[in-house]
Amino acid sequence: MSNQQLYRFHTITEYHRAAGLPAPAHPLISLVNMADLTRPLAEGSFSLIYDFYSVSMKRVKHAKFKYGQQASDFDEGVLFFMSPGQVFGMEIEKGHEMHRPEGWMLLIHPDFLWNTPLAKNIKQYEFFGYSVYEALYLSDKEKVMLSTITQNIEQEYNANIDRFSQSVIIAQLELLLTYSERFYQRQFITRKIASHEILTKLEDLLAGYFNSGALAQKGLPSVTFIAESLNISPGYLSGLLKSLTGQNTQQHLHNKLIDLAKEKLSTTTLTVSEIAYELGFEHLQSFSKLFKTKTNLSPLEFRHSFN
């Protein structure tokens, strides 16, 4: 998207003002009904940055949401998450005006979480780092369940604030995030074709990298490099692998590396030092330590087991 305008909102109040909404009832948390938006934030192609968390269930006709070279439409309605500082691109299709969106958007400023366990724990929910096209597709039952939780949050912050208010809202937020994590695990399984296509591309990518000799020159590829090569976010790749294999991306890489080491130890006459070098290790000790951690044998003990 060229000549793209960038809009940054530091506070929830700023967003309300730009969207033509009344001032939020609470400055640090707000549930926005998408049907109440009186005007689009911008026309054509633009990007948004929020300095607060957002959880959105949106349905927007004739709008494309961008991440890298990927585009997703929100015609059917999906749930997606944004952490503070994340860039969100949007493009209105040519020849169309954006129809009034449906759904809701829950905005949470980090200051609202201050001095609660969720201030730290929210970083454990990896879907806040997923890209837009890795959004969560919900069943009608799941939509109702999450919408009910957000309505409970809205009722609480619109009520008379007392010393229990923050605790009640935090509890509802944690419930919302826990259900979302459960639904993502379900999505990894139910969307098997897309998930296994990613795994196939991952295996092809790693095979090409290992066979090219890049290990000796560059070492093990980073999780970020792999995710960018697959055009998905690192968090989504890790979540997908955990669901399908029980391992995160780094563990998957290490296991692939050990499989290659076993092959070289059992089928070649290369020394352990030479194998360590070919696998990208600068120090033999580092290779030996990883190998023993994964196999309970030293490289030499493993080799001798074949004699």
Tab-separated table of C-alpha atoms in Angstrom:
chain	number	residue	atom	x	y	z
A	1	MET	CA	0.000	0.000	0.000
A	2	SER	CA	1.618	3.220	-1.124
A	3	ASN	CA	1.104	6.783	0.125
A	4	GLN	CA	-0.356	5.296	3.245
A	5	GLN	CA	-1.421	7.554	6.090
A	6	LEU	CA	-0.431	6.563	9.612
A	7	TYR	CA	-2.639	7.364	12.607
A	8	ARG	CA	-1.447	6.833	16.172
A	9	PHE	CA	-3.713	6.967	19.210
A	10	HIS	CA	-2.025	7.406	22.570
A	11	THR	CA	-5.210	7.213	24.620
A	12	ILE	CA	-8.633	5.648	24.359
A	13	THR	CA	-10.158	9.121	24.560
A	14	GLU	CA	-8.235	10.144	21.421
A	15	TYR	CA	-9.630	7.146	19.551
A	16	HIS	CA	-13.203	7.920	20.651
A	17	ARG	CA	-12.830	11.494	19.456
A	18	ALA	CA	-11.431	10.489	16.042
A	19	ALA	CA	-14.190	7.902	15.561
A	20	GLY	CA	-16.945	10.390	16.392
A	21	LEU	CA	-17.850	8.656	19.652
A	22	PRO	CA	-18.741	10.220	22.999
A	23	ALA	CA	-15.973	10.373	25.567
A	24	PRO	CA	-15.404	6.959	27.180
A	25	ALA	CA	-17.144	6.303	30.497
A	26	HIS	CA	-13.784	5.120	31.856
A	27	PRO	CA	-10.540	6.636	30.473
A	28	LEU	CA	-8.598	3.348	30.653
A	29	ILE	CA	-11.100	0.783	29.352
A	30	SER	CA	-13.924	0.968	26.826
A	31	LEU	CA	-16.212	-1.327	24.870
A	32	VAL	CA	-16.976	0.192	21.469
A	33	ASN	CA	-20.046	-0.940	19.555
A	34	MET	CA	-18.878	-0.850	15.935
A	35	ALA	CA	-22.363	0.143	14.750
A	36	ASP	CA	-22.003	3.384	16.731
A	37	LEU	CA	-19.070	4.613	14.630
A	38	THR	CA	-20.346	7.713	12.861
A	39	ARG	CA	-17.464	8.088	10.408
A	40	PRO	CA	-14.445	6.133	9.139
A	41	LEU	CA	-11.089	7.060	10.610
A	42	ALA	CA	-9.730	7.565	7.086
A	43	GLU	CA	-10.346	6.751	3.434
A	44	GLY	CA	-8.378	4.486	1.090
A	45	SER	CA	-5.257	2.886	2.547
A	46	PHE	CA	-4.098	3.712	6.036
A	47	SER	CA	-2.388	2.236	9.081
A	48	LEU	CA	-3.240	2.480	12.766
A	49	ILE	CA	-1.168	2.212	15.917
A	50	TYR	CA	-2.789	2.026	19.338
A	51	ASP	CA	-0.821	2.601	22.547
A	52	PHE	CA	-3.251	0.271	24.284
A	53	TYR	CA	-4.522	-3.294	23.925
A	54	SER	CA	-7.495	-4.068	21.734
A	55	VAL	CA	-9.645	-7.161	21.360
A	56	SER	CA	-11.953	-6.838	18.359
A	57	MET	CA	-14.790	-8.856	16.934
A	58	LYS	CA	-15.448	-7.182	13.618
A	59	ARG	CA	-17.352	-7.674	10.426
A	60	VAL	CA	-16.564	-5.054	7.788
A	61	LYS	CA	-17.755	-5.346	4.188
A	62	HIS	CA	-15.440	-4.369	1.296
A	63	ALA	CA	-12.400	-3.853	3.525
A	64	LYS	CA	-9.067	-5.648	3.384
A	65	PHE	CA	-6.756	-5.904	6.360
A	66	LYS	CA	-3.074	-6.181	5.546
A	67	TYR	CA	-0.088	-7.968	7.017
A	68	GLY	CA	3.022	-8.324	4.855
A	69	GLN	CA	1.874	-9.751	1.541
A	70	GLN	CA	-1.213	-11.310	3.088
A	71	ALA	CA	-4.705	-9.841	3.055
A	72	SER	CA	-7.797	-10.890	4.965
A	73	ASP	CA	-11.377	-9.819	4.535
A	74	PHE	CA	-13.645	-9.489	7.536
A	75	ASP	CA	-16.854	-10.249	5.666
A	76	GLU	CA	-17.775	-13.091	8.025
A	77	GLY	CA	-16.481	-11.618	11.247
A	78	VAL	CA	-13.455	-12.729	13.219
A	79	LEU	CA	-11.732	-12.003	16.512
A	80	PHE	CA	-8.274	-10.496	16.578
A	81	PHE	CA	-5.944	-8.980	19.123
A	82	MET	CA	-3.505	-6.076	19.072
A	83	SER	CA	-0.882	-5.165	21.638
A	84	PRO	CA	0.319	-1.579	22.195
A	85	GLY	CA	2.514	-0.328	19.356
A	86	GLN	CA	1.416	-2.934	16.804
A	87	VAL	CA	0.825	-1.607	13.273
A	88	PHE	CA	-2.513	-2.438	11.703
A	89	GLY	CA	-3.032	-1.768	7.987
A	90	MET	CA	-6.394	-1.361	6.280
A	91	GLU	CA	-7.473	-0.742	2.707
A	92	ILE	CA	-10.974	0.083	1.493
A	93	GLU	CA	-11.653	-1.683	-1.794
A	94	LYS	CA	-11.885	0.602	-4.806
A	95	GLY	CA	-15.385	1.359	-5.982
A	96	HIS	CA	-16.898	0.680	-2.571
A	97	GLU	CA	-17.742	2.693	0.465
A	98	MET	CA	-17.068	0.889	3.708
A	99	HIS	CA	-20.378	-0.414	5.014
A	100	ARG	CA	-21.117	0.279	8.628
A	101	PRO	CA	-19.074	-2.302	10.537
A	102	GLU	CA	-20.609	-4.784	12.912
A	103	GLY	CA	-19.265	-6.206	16.151
A	104	TRP	CA	-17.380	-4.696	19.069
A	105	MET	CA	-13.939	-3.568	20.111
A	106	LEU	CA	-12.646	-3.785	23.668
A	107	LEU	CA	-9.882	-1.250	24.387
A	108	ILE	CA	-7.668	-1.659	27.464
A	109	HIS	CA	-4.939	0.793	28.385
A	110	PRO	CA	-1.895	-0.833	30.061
A	111	ASP	CA	-2.333	1.511	33.030
A	112	PHE	CA	-5.626	-0.221	33.844
A	113	LEU	CA	-3.694	-3.441	34.486
A	114	TRP	CA	-1.164	-1.772	36.753
A	115	ASN	CA	-0.572	-3.527	40.085
A	116	THR	CA	-2.498	-6.645	39.021
A	117	PRO	CA	-1.114	-10.081	38.016
A	118	LEU	CA	-2.547	-9.566	34.520
A	119	ALA	CA	-0.096	-6.702	33.908
A	120	LYS	CA	2.612	-9.353	33.596
A	121	ASN	CA	0.552	-12.366	32.584
A	122	ILE	CA	-1.026	-10.706	29.550
A	123	LYS	CA	2.326	-11.110	27.765
A	124	GLN	CA	1.874	-14.883	28.012
A	125	TYR	CA	-1.064	-14.740	25.594
A	126	GLU	CA	0.858	-15.102	22.349
A	127	PHE	CA	-2.134	-14.234	20.167
A	128	PHE	CA	-1.547	-10.549	20.959
A	129	GLY	CA	1.476	-10.936	18.693
A	130	TYR	CA	-0.362	-12.703	15.876
A	131	SER	CA	-0.963	-10.896	12.627
A	132	VAL	CA	-4.392	-9.842	11.417
A	133	TYR	CA	-4.741	-12.666	8.917
A	134	GLU	CA	-4.093	-15.149	11.744
A	135	ALA	CA	-7.322	-14.004	13.402
A	136	LEU	CA	-9.606	-16.321	15.339
A	137	TYR	CA	-12.643	-17.666	13.504
A	138	LEU	CA	-15.455	-18.265	15.980
A	139	SER	CA	-18.604	-20.356	15.939
A	140	ASP	CA	-21.869	-18.580	16.692
A	141	LYS	CA	-21.858	-20.102	20.172
A	142	GLU	CA	-18.339	-18.860	20.833
A	143	LYS	CA	-19.231	-15.366	19.599
A	144	VAL	CA	-22.139	-15.184	22.034
A	145	MET	CA	-19.969	-16.424	24.905
A	146	LEU	CA	-17.237	-13.810	24.380
A	147	SER	CA	-19.717	-11.016	23.669
A	148	THR	CA	-21.455	-11.771	26.964
A	149	ILE	CA	-18.156	-11.398	28.829
A	150	THR	CA	-17.456	-8.030	27.210
A	151	GLN	CA	-20.965	-6.857	28.106
A	152	ASN	CA	-20.286	-7.814	31.722
A	153	ILE	CA	-17.142	-5.674	31.592
A	154	GLU	CA	-19.092	-2.749	30.149
A	155	GLN	CA	-21.787	-3.002	32.824
A	156	GLU	CA	-19.135	-3.034	35.548
A	157	TYR	CA	-17.243	0.076	34.439
A	158	ASN	CA	-20.516	1.929	33.833
A	159	ALA	CA	-21.662	1.158	37.376
A	160	ASN	CA	-20.595	3.091	40.438
A	161	ILE	CA	-16.867	2.515	40.835
A	162	ASP	CA	-15.837	0.948	44.150
A	163	ARG	CA	-12.839	-0.957	45.459
A	164	PHE	CA	-14.050	-4.169	43.832
A	165	SER	CA	-14.540	-2.756	40.327
A	166	GLN	CA	-11.034	-3.294	38.984
A	167	SER	CA	-10.834	-6.832	40.398
A	168	VAL	CA	-14.172	-7.776	38.819
A	169	ILE	CA	-13.161	-6.388	35.414
A	170	ILE	CA	-9.721	-8.032	35.563
A	171	ALA	CA	-11.366	-11.373	36.334
A	172	GLN	CA	-13.642	-10.964	33.303
A	173	LEU	CA	-10.659	-10.020	31.121
A	174	GLU	CA	-8.765	-13.114	32.225
A	175	LEU	CA	-11.823	-15.235	31.438
A	176	LEU	CA	-12.060	-13.668	27.974
A	177	LEU	CA	-8.375	-14.342	27.262
A	178	THR	CA	-8.516	-17.898	28.591
A	179	TYR	CA	-11.480	-18.749	26.382
A	180	SER	CA	-9.698	-17.138	23.423
A	181	GLU	CA	-6.647	-19.307	24.032
A	182	ARG	CA	-8.860	-22.397	24.141
A	183	PHE	CA	-10.564	-21.416	20.886
A	184	TYR	CA	-7.203	-20.854	19.172
A	185	GLN	CA	-6.137	-24.367	20.143
A	186	ARG	CA	-9.364	-25.618	18.615
A	187	GLN	CA	-8.677	-23.604	15.454
A	188	PHE	CA	-5.215	-25.108	15.018
A	189	ILE	CA	-6.870	-28.524	14.969
A	190	THR	CA	-10.057	-27.807	13.004
A	191	ARG	CA	-8.303	-25.821	10.263
A	192	LYS	CA	-6.081	-28.824	9.506
A	193	ILE	CA	-5.473	-28.108	5.831
A	194	ALA	CA	-4.101	-24.627	6.445
A	195	SER	CA	-2.131	-25.804	9.487
A	196	HIS	CA	-0.516	-28.714	7.702
A	197	GLU	CA	0.281	-26.565	4.688
A	198	ILE	CA	2.327	-24.361	7.032
A	199	LEU	CA	4.070	-27.421	8.494
A	200	THR	CA	4.890	-28.703	5.009
A	201	LYS	CA	6.359	-25.334	4.026
A	202	LEU	CA	8.336	-25.304	7.280
A	203	GLU	CA	9.832	-28.733	6.607
A	204	ASP	CA	10.726	-27.735	3.036
A	205	LEU	CA	12.299	-24.497	4.284
A	206	LEU	CA	14.421	-26.292	6.898
A	207	ALA	CA	15.462	-29.033	4.470
A	208	GLY	CA	16.595	-26.423	1.944
A	209	TYR	CA	18.453	-24.470	4.618
A	210	PHE	CA	20.226	-27.544	6.010
A	211	ASN	CA	21.160	-28.900	2.564
A	212	SER	CA	22.542	-25.566	1.371
A	213	GLY	CA	25.389	-25.545	3.874
A	214	ALA	CA	23.967	-22.445	5.540
A	215	LEU	CA	24.279	-24.048	8.979
A	216	ALA	CA	28.096	-23.897	8.875
A	217	GLN	CA	28.050	-20.306	7.595
A	218	LYS	CA	25.170	-18.766	9.554
A	219	GLY	CA	24.236	-21.226	12.282
A	220	LEU	CA	20.694	-22.292	13.128
A	221	PRO	CA	18.078	-19.997	11.541
A	222	SER	CA	16.272	-17.700	13.968
A	223	VAL	CA	12.594	-18.105	14.744
A	224	THR	CA	12.003	-14.638	13.283
A	225	PHE	CA	13.727	-15.589	10.009
A	226	ILE	CA	11.610	-18.733	9.686
A	227	ALA	CA	8.345	-16.963	10.483
A	228	GLU	CA	9.089	-14.175	7.997
A	229	SER	CA	9.973	-16.747	5.321
A	230	LEU	CA	6.595	-18.410	5.903
A	231	ASN	CA	4.907	-14.974	6.081
A	232	ILE	CA	3.378	-15.628	9.474
A	233	SER	CA	4.105	-14.185	12.899
A	234	PRO	CA	6.590	-15.930	15.240
A	235	GLY	CA	3.923	-16.300	17.916
A	236	TYR	CA	1.432	-17.966	15.579
A	237	LEU	CA	4.098	-20.392	14.316
A	238	SER	CA	5.015	-21.318	17.887
A	239	GLY	CA	1.369	-21.763	18.894
A	240	LEU	CA	0.659	-23.918	15.851
A	241	LEU	CA	3.665	-26.154	16.499
A	242	LYS	CA	2.792	-26.513	20.184
A	243	SER	CA	-0.714	-27.611	19.256
A	244	LEU	CA	0.317	-30.085	16.544
A	245	THR	CA	3.675	-31.363	17.840
A	246	GLY	CA	3.877	-30.371	21.496
A	247	GLN	CA	7.010	-28.300	20.803
A	248	ASN	CA	7.625	-24.616	20.313
A	249	THR	CA	9.608	-23.411	17.299
A	250	GLN	CA	12.984	-23.398	19.057
A	251	GLN	CA	12.472	-26.941	20.353
A	252	HIS	CA	11.414	-28.059	16.878
A	253	LEU	CA	14.578	-26.572	15.382
A	254	HIS	CA	16.798	-28.222	17.981
A	255	ASN	CA	15.180	-31.612	17.386
A	256	LYS	CA	15.700	-31.277	13.639
A	257	LEU	CA	19.326	-30.385	14.297
A	258	ILE	CA	19.817	-33.415	16.557
A	259	ASP	CA	18.244	-35.683	13.924
A	260	LEU	CA	20.797	-34.385	11.424
A	261	ALA	CA	23.605	-34.868	13.948
A	262	LYS	CA	22.509	-38.480	14.546
A	263	GLU	CA	22.568	-39.105	10.803
A	264	LYS	CA	26.107	-37.760	10.454
A	265	LEU	CA	27.359	-39.615	13.552
A	266	SER	CA	25.956	-42.941	12.363
A	267	THR	CA	26.658	-42.766	8.616
A	268	THR	CA	29.886	-40.754	8.196
A	269	THR	CA	33.466	-40.881	9.474
A	270	LEU	CA	33.549	-37.170	10.269
A	271	THR	CA	34.902	-36.337	13.702
A	272	VAL	CA	32.578	-34.959	16.320
A	273	SER	CA	34.320	-31.583	15.959
A	274	GLU	CA	33.779	-31.591	12.193
A	275	ILE	CA	30.117	-32.472	12.641
A	276	ALA	CA	29.697	-29.708	15.216
A	277	TYR	CA	31.211	-27.229	12.756
A	278	GLU	CA	28.972	-28.368	9.879
A	279	LEU	CA	25.955	-27.898	12.142
A	280	GLY	CA	26.919	-24.306	12.899
A	281	PHE	CA	28.435	-24.673	16.376
A	282	GLU	CA	31.441	-22.501	17.133
A	283	HIS	CA	32.332	-24.579	20.182
A	284	LEU	CA	32.333	-28.369	20.461
A	285	GLN	CA	31.189	-28.135	24.072
A	286	SER	CA	27.953	-26.390	23.063
A	287	PHE	CA	27.142	-29.120	20.540
A	288	SER	CA	27.966	-31.919	22.991
A	289	LYS	CA	25.852	-30.328	25.737
A	290	LEU	CA	22.782	-29.936	23.473
A	291	PHE	CA	23.183	-33.460	22.093
A	292	LYS	CA	23.379	-35.018	25.546
A	293	THR	CA	20.426	-32.956	26.771
A	294	LYS	CA	18.298	-34.310	23.909
A	295	THR	CA	19.532	-37.923	23.834
A	296	ASN	CA	21.061	-38.640	27.272
A	297	LEU	CA	24.197	-39.728	25.380
A	298	SER	CA	27.337	-37.876	24.370
A	299	PRO	CA	27.991	-37.748	20.597
A	300	LEU	CA	30.756	-40.352	20.969
A	301	GLU	CA	28.554	-42.626	23.075
A	302	PHE	CA	25.854	-42.396	20.421
A	303	ARG	CA	28.358	-43.239	17.666
A	304	HIS	CA	29.774	-46.174	19.604
A	305	SER	CA	26.286	-47.578	20.078
A	306	PHE	CA	26.287	-48.373	16.335
A	307	ASN	CA	29.544	-50.346	16.503
